[in-house]
Amino acid sequence: MPDLESTTRYDPAEVEPRIVARWLDSGLFHPEPEGTAAENYSIAIPPPNVTGSLHMGHALNNSIQDVLVRHHRMRGHRTKWILGTDHAGIATQTQVERQLRREGTSREEIGRDAFVARTWEWRERYGPTIVDQLKRLGASCDYDDERFTLDEGYVEAVLKVFVSLFEKGLIYRDRYIVNWDPGSRSAISDLEVEEREVADVLYSIRYDVEAGGSVTVATVRPETMLADTGVAVNPADARHRHLVGATAILPLVGRRLPIVADDYVKPDFGTGALKITPGHDPNDFEIGLRHGLDQVSVIGEDGRVTATAPERFADLTVLDAREAVVAALREEGRIAAEEPYAHEVPFSHRSGERIEPLISLQWFMAMDRLAGPAIEAVESGRVRIHPDSQRRRYLQWLAEIRPWCISRQLWWGHRLPVYYCEACEETYVSAQAPERCGACGGEVRRDEDVLDTWFSSALWPFATLGWPRHTPELRAFYPTDVLSTARDILFLWVARMIMMGLEFAGDVPFSDVYVHSIIQAPDGRRMSKSLGTGIDPLEEIDRHGADAVRFGLLAMSSTQDVRYSAEKVEQGQKLANKLWNASRLVLLNVDGRVAPGGRPEALEDRWIVSRLQRAKETTSAHLEAFDFSHAALGLYDFVYGELCDWYLELVKPRLYEGGDQRSELSATLLHVLRETLAMAHPVIPFVTEEIWSFVPGSRGLLAGQRTSPPDEALLDPEADAEVGRAIEAVRAVRGWRDRVGVAAGERVPGRLEAPGYEAMAAQVARLARLDLRTDGGDPVARVVIPAGALAVFAGGGFDPGAAERRRGQRRDQLRADVARSEGKLANRGFVEKAPAAVVDAEREKLARLRAEVEAL
RNA sequence: GGGCGGUUAGCUCAGCUGGUCAGAGCGCCUGCCUUACAAGCAGGAGGUCCCCGGUUCGAGUCCGGGACCGCCCACCA
């Protein structure tokens, strides 16, 4: 424990580990499952990948969730922040494969069972990393109840859902063209594909027509011509209409290609004729189905040309094949034209390799029937998505949803509960492996594929609570309250959770979705390791403290993307330090035997109690509106702008000198300190928890304290006005002193010529360094303050010349303002059409300005 | 090809339904080691609110057009 007296700087590095340990030991973060979800509060964490370590996005997202969780816990709700990690199929498998490669072996070499065992070991070793990092951030997750998407119970949930969807006819197996990722050697879903601009060449290739003549097609992938099975033209295209029904001859291969008419073909693009390659292009696949064209594949899962192609091209990579095909065509004089062509091309989001569309036998999930209720849930407001732009995005995507390819050719993940008979054609879909084939008694073999990781993630909010069993946890915490996430997984994850929740858990999984900002590098680029633009939140915590990082990230957050602001983090660090020192002032001087009290009589005490009330209200309102930046910055404004700059300065004499008022003052100071700590705790939990341990009479952890909700009745407009006026007066006099060159220590003789300062006159005098008198004769200067002026007498040690110059400047500005105001009021349109209140306000303003000119 | 968002002080950003809204933090300048905090305190300078039109008594704030950034969605070879 630091010594309060001598520790003038708050030291997060010393404090934070102690506080984390106390929180974890307290059991405060682990609620017993009692009551119903309607009365309790819960958030399911977006499960980080087991491969992961805390990056800036995690730091922001978990700061957001923690501020909500702590706020509600302190409101007295039974609160659970569901914690766990995701097995992250491709990402994790890739890591372990890399490790094997370093050891000179491979997954194929060691076999599936050994590989899966290795991956579990890997998970045991690296899985705790990110959870420990969450603790450093101060995240108050339920660490006693950690889940993993491959836990036994979780597997049970996944299998049950798969079987159920299969039985409902929503999951089916199909030969279809899929996004093949040669990098991970697996199919991936549409959502895992990203478009990148690529500079290609658009080749025009002449195909002979059997009956004579030729047709020229345009393509950026000449190598796929080896798998052409047709040519298409637009039926309305006069240039090509005569070719429909004819047959073209595929160069280099000799295959006969039917020429068909299809509206898909754009007459004005390229040559107006399109080669059709159903095996290697999604559009051509559809066209091929429409016209009954053959499906030929010449590119294999390894991204190389297969033996189906002419021998001279076999086994070439796609790029080599392209060169070879172009060379061969050129030799035959069939390249009619080539031009540079920049266009968007699909790449794997996972491996970064160019997608190879392939026809493949995969498992799919039909989405439209599940999409309906998921759309309704958001349209009706049962699920609210913030900000609204993301809500619109969500609805648009669901309206055009397409089947989801859910099988992956990986080893790490939920293996499909599908079994095939070795002897006959029978297929079984069941959570329990059948012993033998029911039809022929033959051996059964399990499907090799695993499910897309997002299939299991979609069950997260209820599978973590024990579903399909009717557990107390499920009853107490499902549906959850808020889901906070980055927008890039709104479709991949959030939409699917809503569908699955409605279909299987009987309710929406959460009532609010908050889509947070993406934090960019300070220069506006994406934060990424490869660009070298990443900033490690853990290093920032080392440097500035977890409270500072949390405050900074919350203060940065917005409804749109933001640049990382080191200044905001420093602002948070200053706030923590300020609160520490303000607390020292209070705790080292207060009478600790006095009970805290929030109903004082002294004017400035009533003022701070009122301001505190206002701060509590606005902080709460901002948090409930998911406006985290204003919640954080509002806290800063209260602590600096009201508590420290004014209130503590106002009470110092009473505090030091003691006297009769000391016990009332102590009661107020303790009350205000406790309330301030509680209000700030969700945002900056460490420093507030640390200070709490020094507060006389504090029992237990601050994190477990129950705070009172804001109460309008505690506002004190009279005190607000009187003290507010005094503050303005002090500011005015200080500004004047500085401008006219009064030395900082000099006491200036003067007389208050304004009403409403009776209770605060001595305070104004002290803070503005005035010697107030009631007599004094003719003033040498007047300083305008609210409701009047301060008359200044000779002897104040200021420079009359400077004072006069300053007065001249001020007078000029005031006259301009008066003129503008007069002009406005002379405008009949304004006086007649503007609301009376606005006109009155303008008149008052004018009167004030005129009075000030007078005073000068 | 569609859709969305942004452009306010040197920097990063606030500014709700049009009328003290021209602000904050950082930076800068000046003065203070005042017994909570010098990672502090007090004061100050600094902006044609991207451009052009329009609506209105009045426009960063609403409408139209334009410029420049950024993001999302999309199967034109």
mmCIF file of N, CA, C and O in Angstrom, chain A residues 44-98:
data_model
loop_
_atom_site.group_PDB
_atom_site.id
_atom_site.type_symbol
_atom_site.label_atom_id
_atom_site.label_comp_id
_atom_site.label_asym_id
_atom_site.label_seq_id
_atom_site.Cartn_x
_atom_site.Cartn_y
_atom_site.Cartn_z
ATOM 1 N N ALA A 44 -22.607 -11.035 -23.408
ATOM 2 C CA ALA A 44 -21.717 -12.107 -23.863
ATOM 3 C C ALA A 44 -20.569 -11.474 -24.622
ATOM 4 O O ALA A 44 -20.783 -10.743 -25.589
ATOM 5 N N ILE A 45 -19.366 -11.739 -24.186
ATOM 6 C CA ILE A 45 -18.203 -11.142 -24.833
ATOM 7 C C ILE A 45 -18.059 -11.717 -26.242
ATOM 8 O O ILE A 45 -18.317 -12.902 -26.440
ATOM 9 N N PRO A 46 -17.724 -10.911 -27.209
ATOM 10 C CA PRO A 46 -17.346 -11.507 -28.494
ATOM 11 C C PRO A 46 -16.087 -12.336 -28.252
ATOM 12 O O PRO A 46 -15.060 -11.782 -27.870
ATOM 13 N N PRO A 47 -16.200 -13.656 -28.396
ATOM 14 C CA PRO A 47 -15.081 -14.489 -27.963
ATOM 15 C C PRO A 47 -13.849 -14.259 -28.808
ATOM 16 O O PRO A 47 -13.897 -14.426 -30.025
ATOM 17 N N PRO A 48 -12.762 -13.825 -28.200
ATOM 18 C CA PRO A 48 -11.548 -13.644 -28.979
ATOM 19 C C PRO A 48 -11.019 -14.999 -29.464
ATOM 20 O O PRO A 48 -11.266 -16.025 -28.833
ATOM 21 N N ASN A 49 -10.315 -14.981 -30.564
ATOM 22 C CA ASN A 49 -9.679 -16.203 -31.054
ATOM 23 C C ASN A 49 -8.640 -16.674 -30.058
ATOM 24 O O ASN A 49 -7.930 -15.862 -29.475
ATOM 25 N N VAL A 50 -8.532 -17.985 -29.912
ATOM 26 C CA VAL A 50 -7.481 -18.491 -29.017
ATOM 27 C C VAL A 50 -6.109 -18.115 -29.523
ATOM 28 O O VAL A 50 -5.142 -18.097 -28.769
ATOM 29 N N THR A 51 -6.010 -17.822 -30.807
ATOM 30 C CA THR A 51 -4.697 -17.449 -31.341
ATOM 31 C C THR A 51 -4.354 -16.012 -31.004
ATOM 32 O O THR A 51 -3.243 -15.571 -31.247
ATOM 33 N N GLY A 52 -5.338 -15.273 -30.472
ATOM 34 C CA GLY A 52 -5.195 -13.830 -30.452
ATOM 35 C C GLY A 52 -4.410 -13.264 -29.290
ATOM 36 O O GLY A 52 -4.159 -13.932 -28.282
ATOM 37 N N SER A 53 -4.014 -12.018 -29.459
ATOM 38 C CA SER A 53 -3.592 -11.247 -28.302
ATOM 39 C C SER A 53 -4.306 -9.923 -28.443
ATOM 40 O O SER A 53 -4.771 -9.552 -29.521
ATOM 41 N N LEU A 54 -4.401 -9.221 -27.335
ATOM 42 C CA LEU A 54 -5.250 -8.045 -27.264
ATOM 43 C C LEU A 54 -4.778 -6.947 -28.217
ATOM 44 O O LEU A 54 -3.689 -6.410 -28.046
ATOM 45 N N HIS A 55 -5.596 -6.613 -29.188
ATOM 46 C CA HIS A 55 -5.256 -5.483 -30.043
ATOM 47 C C HIS A 55 -6.173 -4.305 -29.703
ATOM 48 O O HIS A 55 -7.014 -4.397 -28.813
ATOM 49 N N MET A 56 -5.978 -3.209 -30.414
ATOM 50 C CA MET A 56 -6.687 -1.988 -30.047
ATOM 51 C C MET A 56 -8.204 -2.149 -30.144
ATOM 52 O O MET A 56 -8.942 -1.577 -29.344
ATOM 53 N N GLY A 57 -8.645 -2.929 -31.138
ATOM 54 C CA GLY A 57 -10.086 -3.150 -31.263
ATOM 55 C C GLY A 57 -10.652 -3.863 -30.051
ATOM 56 O O GLY A 57 -11.701 -3.501 -29.524
ATOM 57 N N HIS A 58 -9.930 -4.893 -29.570
ATOM 58 C CA HIS A 58 -10.359 -5.572 -28.350
ATOM 59 C C HIS A 58 -10.390 -4.592 -27.186
ATOM 60 O O HIS A 58 -11.295 -4.613 -26.354
ATOM 61 N N ALA A 59 -9.354 -3.788 -27.094
ATOM 62 C CA ALA A 59 -9.236 -2.873 -25.955
ATOM 63 C C ALA A 59 -10.436 -1.925 -25.924
ATOM 64 O O ALA A 59 -11.030 -1.691 -24.870
ATOM 65 N N LEU A 60 -10.800 -1.405 -27.076
ATOM 66 C CA LEU A 60 -11.965 -0.515 -27.129
ATOM 67 C C LEU A 60 -13.239 -1.286 -26.797
ATOM 68 O O LEU A 60 -14.026 -0.876 -25.947
ATOM 69 N N ASN A 61 -13.430 -2.395 -27.487
ATOM 70 C CA ASN A 61 -14.673 -3.128 -27.312
ATOM 71 C C ASN A 61 -14.860 -3.589 -25.865
ATOM 72 O O ASN A 61 -15.959 -3.522 -25.318
ATOM 73 N N ASN A 62 -13.793 -4.019 -25.250
ATOM 74 C CA ASN A 62 -13.929 -4.506 -23.890
ATOM 75 C C ASN A 62 -14.004 -3.371 -22.873
ATOM 76 O O ASN A 62 -14.599 -3.540 -21.803
ATOM 77 N N SER A 63 -13.459 -2.223 -23.212
ATOM 78 C CA SER A 63 -13.675 -1.054 -22.352
ATOM 79 C C SER A 63 -15.150 -0.673 -22.374
ATOM 80 O O SER A 63 -15.744 -0.335 -21.347
ATOM 81 N N ILE A 64 -15.719 -0.716 -23.547
ATOM 82 C CA ILE A 64 -17.144 -0.389 -23.690
ATOM 83 C C ILE A 64 -17.993 -1.362 -22.871
ATOM 84 O O ILE A 64 -18.863 -0.957 -22.095
ATOM 85 N N GLN A 65 -17.733 -2.652 -23.053
ATOM 86 C CA GLN A 65 -18.541 -3.624 -22.337
ATOM 87 C C GLN A 65 -18.343 -3.506 -20.833
ATOM 88 O O GLN A 65 -19.288 -3.620 -20.050
ATOM 89 N N ASP A 66 -17.113 -3.248 -20.423
ATOM 90 C CA ASP A 66 -16.855 -3.186 -18.994
ATOM 91 C C ASP A 66 -17.529 -1.979 -18.358
ATOM 92 O O ASP A 66 -18.007 -2.040 -17.227
ATOM 93 N N VAL A 67 -17.560 -0.882 -19.081
ATOM 94 C CA VAL A 67 -18.190 0.296 -18.510
ATOM 95 C C VAL A 67 -19.687 0.034 -18.313
ATOM 96 O O VAL A 67 -20.282 0.424 -17.301
ATOM 97 N N LEU A 68 -20.278 -0.678 -19.258
ATOM 98 C CA LEU A 68 -21.703 -1.024 -19.119
ATOM 99 C C LEU A 68 -21.913 -2.021 -17.983
ATOM 100 O O LEU A 68 -22.817 -1.875 -17.158
ATOM 101 N N VAL A 69 -21.063 -3.019 -17.949
ATOM 102 C CA VAL A 69 -21.203 -4.076 -16.949
ATOM 103 C C VAL A 69 -21.019 -3.513 -15.542
ATOM 104 O O VAL A 69 -21.804 -3.782 -14.634
ATOM 105 N N ARG A 70 -19.992 -2.701 -15.363
ATOM 106 C CA ARG A 70 -19.748 -2.141 -14.024
ATOM 107 C C ARG A 70 -20.861 -1.173 -13.624
ATOM 108 O O ARG A 70 -21.283 -1.137 -12.464
ATOM 109 N N HIS A 71 -21.321 -0.394 -14.598
ATOM 110 C CA HIS A 71 -22.399 0.544 -14.311
ATOM 111 C C HIS A 71 -23.634 -0.205 -13.805
ATOM 112 O O HIS A 71 -24.236 0.162 -12.794
ATOM 113 N N HIS A 72 -23.995 -1.279 -14.474
ATOM 114 C CA HIS A 72 -25.192 -2.012 -14.070
ATOM 115 C C HIS A 72 -24.980 -2.818 -12.792
ATOM 116 O O HIS A 72 -25.903 -2.976 -11.992
ATOM 117 N N ARG A 73 -23.780 -3.315 -12.637
ATOM 118 C CA ARG A 73 -23.507 -4.051 -11.396
ATOM 119 C C ARG A 73 -23.681 -3.113 -10.207
ATOM 120 O O ARG A 73 -24.262 -3.481 -9.182
ATOM 121 N N MET A 74 -23.206 -1.888 -10.354
ATOM 122 C CA MET A 74 -23.301 -0.932 -9.247
ATOM 123 C C MET A 74 -24.717 -0.408 -9.064
ATOM 124 O O MET A 74 -25.038 0.178 -8.037
ATOM 125 N N ARG A 75 -25.549 -0.591 -10.067
ATOM 126 C CA ARG A 75 -26.950 -0.235 -9.912
ATOM 127 C C ARG A 75 -27.713 -1.330 -9.162
ATOM 128 O O ARG A 75 -28.913 -1.222 -8.944
ATOM 129 N N GLY A 76 -26.983 -2.377 -8.820
ATOM 130 C CA GLY A 76 -27.608 -3.407 -8.015
ATOM 131 C C GLY A 76 -28.154 -4.581 -8.813
ATOM 132 O O GLY A 76 -28.806 -5.460 -8.262
ATOM 133 N N HIS A 77 -27.894 -4.587 -10.137
ATOM 134 C CA HIS A 77 -28.348 -5.733 -10.924
ATOM 135 C C HIS A 77 -27.396 -6.913 -10.760
ATOM 136 O O HIS A 77 -26.190 -6.733 -10.645
ATOM 137 N N ARG A 78 -27.965 -8.104 -10.767
ATOM 138 C CA ARG A 78 -27.138 -9.315 -10.831
ATOM 139 C C ARG A 78 -26.542 -9.331 -12.229
ATOM 140 O O ARG A 78 -27.264 -9.382 -13.232
ATOM 141 N N THR A 79 -25.225 -9.233 -12.317
ATOM 142 C CA THR A 79 -24.589 -8.955 -13.599
ATOM 143 C C THR A 79 -23.569 -10.010 -13.978
ATOM 144 O O THR A 79 -22.681 -10.335 -13.191
ATOM 145 N N LYS A 80 -23.710 -10.524 -15.186
ATOM 146 C CA LYS A 80 -22.762 -11.521 -15.667
ATOM 147 C C LYS A 80 -22.219 -11.106 -17.022
ATOM 148 O O LYS A 80 -22.964 -10.812 -17.953
ATOM 149 N N TRP A 81 -20.895 -11.098 -17.087
ATOM 150 C CA TRP A 81 -20.231 -10.850 -18.367
ATOM 151 C C TRP A 81 -19.660 -12.195 -18.808
ATOM 152 O O TRP A 81 -18.674 -12.668 -18.248
ATOM 153 N N ILE A 82 -20.348 -12.797 -19.760
ATOM 154 C CA ILE A 82 -20.005 -14.153 -20.185
ATOM 155 C C ILE A 82 -18.688 -14.153 -20.952
ATOM 156 O O ILE A 82 -18.538 -13.437 -21.949
ATOM 157 N N LEU A 83 -17.762 -14.953 -20.467
ATOM 158 C CA LEU A 83 -16.406 -14.955 -21.023
ATOM 159 C C LEU A 83 -16.103 -16.255 -21.762
ATOM 160 O O LEU A 83 -16.569 -17.330 -21.374
ATOM 161 N N GLY A 84 -15.296 -16.167 -22.768
ATOM 162 C CA GLY A 84 -14.831 -17.376 -23.442
ATOM 163 C C GLY A 84 -14.016 -17.046 -24.670
ATOM 164 O O GLY A 84 -13.834 -15.879 -25.025
ATOM 165 N N THR A 85 -13.487 -18.096 -25.270
ATOM 166 C CA THR A 85 -12.690 -17.909 -26.482
ATOM 167 C C THR A 85 -13.225 -18.805 -27.597
ATOM 168 O O THR A 85 -13.970 -19.744 -27.363
ATOM 169 N N ASP A 86 -12.827 -18.469 -28.802
ATOM 170 C CA ASP A 86 -13.314 -19.142 -30.000
ATOM 171 C C ASP A 86 -12.197 -20.013 -30.570
ATOM 172 O O ASP A 86 -11.045 -19.582 -30.634
ATOM 173 N N HIS A 87 -12.567 -21.213 -31.015
ATOM 174 C CA HIS A 87 -11.521 -22.112 -31.541
ATOM 175 C C HIS A 87 -10.951 -21.617 -32.858
ATOM 176 O O HIS A 87 -9.852 -21.992 -33.240
ATOM 177 N N ALA A 88 -11.714 -20.767 -33.566
ATOM 178 C CA ALA A 88 -11.192 -20.076 -34.747
ATOM 179 C C ALA A 88 -10.512 -21.006 -35.737
ATOM 180 O O ALA A 88 -9.298 -20.929 -35.948
ATOM 181 N N GLY A 89 -11.308 -21.865 -36.352
ATOM 182 C CA GLY A 89 -10.809 -22.916 -37.244
ATOM 183 C C GLY A 89 -9.579 -22.612 -38.062
ATOM 184 O O GLY A 89 -8.491 -23.110 -37.758
ATOM 185 N N ILE A 90 -9.736 -21.794 -39.075
ATOM 186 C CA ILE A 90 -8.622 -21.608 -40.011
ATOM 187 C C ILE A 90 -7.439 -20.950 -39.328
ATOM 188 O O ILE A 90 -6.291 -21.367 -39.486
ATOM 189 N N ALA A 91 -7.713 -19.915 -38.518
ATOM 190 C CA ALA A 91 -6.623 -19.153 -37.911
ATOM 191 C C ALA A 91 -5.753 -20.053 -37.034
ATOM 192 O O ALA A 91 -4.518 -20.019 -37.113
ATOM 193 N N THR A 92 -6.403 -20.858 -36.225
ATOM 194 C CA THR A 92 -5.642 -21.708 -35.318
ATOM 195 C C THR A 92 -4.928 -22.823 -36.078
ATOM 196 O O THR A 92 -3.750 -23.105 -35.835
ATOM 197 N N GLN A 93 -5.657 -23.429 -36.997
ATOM 198 C CA GLN A 93 -5.029 -24.511 -37.773
ATOM 199 C C GLN A 93 -3.777 -24.003 -38.481
ATOM 200 O O GLN A 93 -2.750 -24.670 -38.525
ATOM 201 N N THR A 94 -3.871 -22.793 -39.010
ATOM 202 C CA THR A 94 -2.723 -22.222 -39.709
ATOM 203 C C THR A 94 -1.529 -22.073 -38.776
ATOM 204 O O THR A 94 -0.390 -22.361 -39.139
ATOM 205 N N GLN A 95 -1.800 -21.616 -37.553
ATOM 206 C CA GLN A 95 -0.703 -21.440 -36.581
ATOM 207 C C GLN A 95 -0.012 -22.767 -36.294
ATOM 208 O O GLN A 95 1.213 -22.846 -36.265
ATOM 209 N N VAL A 96 -0.819 -23.791 -36.053
ATOM 210 C CA VAL A 96 -0.219 -25.078 -35.697
ATOM 211 C C VAL A 96 0.505 -25.679 -36.899
ATOM 212 O O VAL A 96 1.580 -26.267 -36.753
ATOM 213 N N GLU A 97 -0.064 -25.494 -38.085
ATOM 214 C CA GLU A 97 0.626 -25.998 -39.282
ATOM 215 C C GLU A 97 1.978 -25.316 -39.449
ATOM 216 O O GLU A 97 2.962 -25.949 -39.838
ATOM 217 N N ARG A 98 2.009 -24.043 -39.152
ATOM 218 C CA ARG A 98 3.274 -23.312 -39.257
ATOM 219 C C ARG A 98 4.308 -23.911 -38.289
ATOM 220 O O ARG A 98 5.468 -24.101 -38.622
#
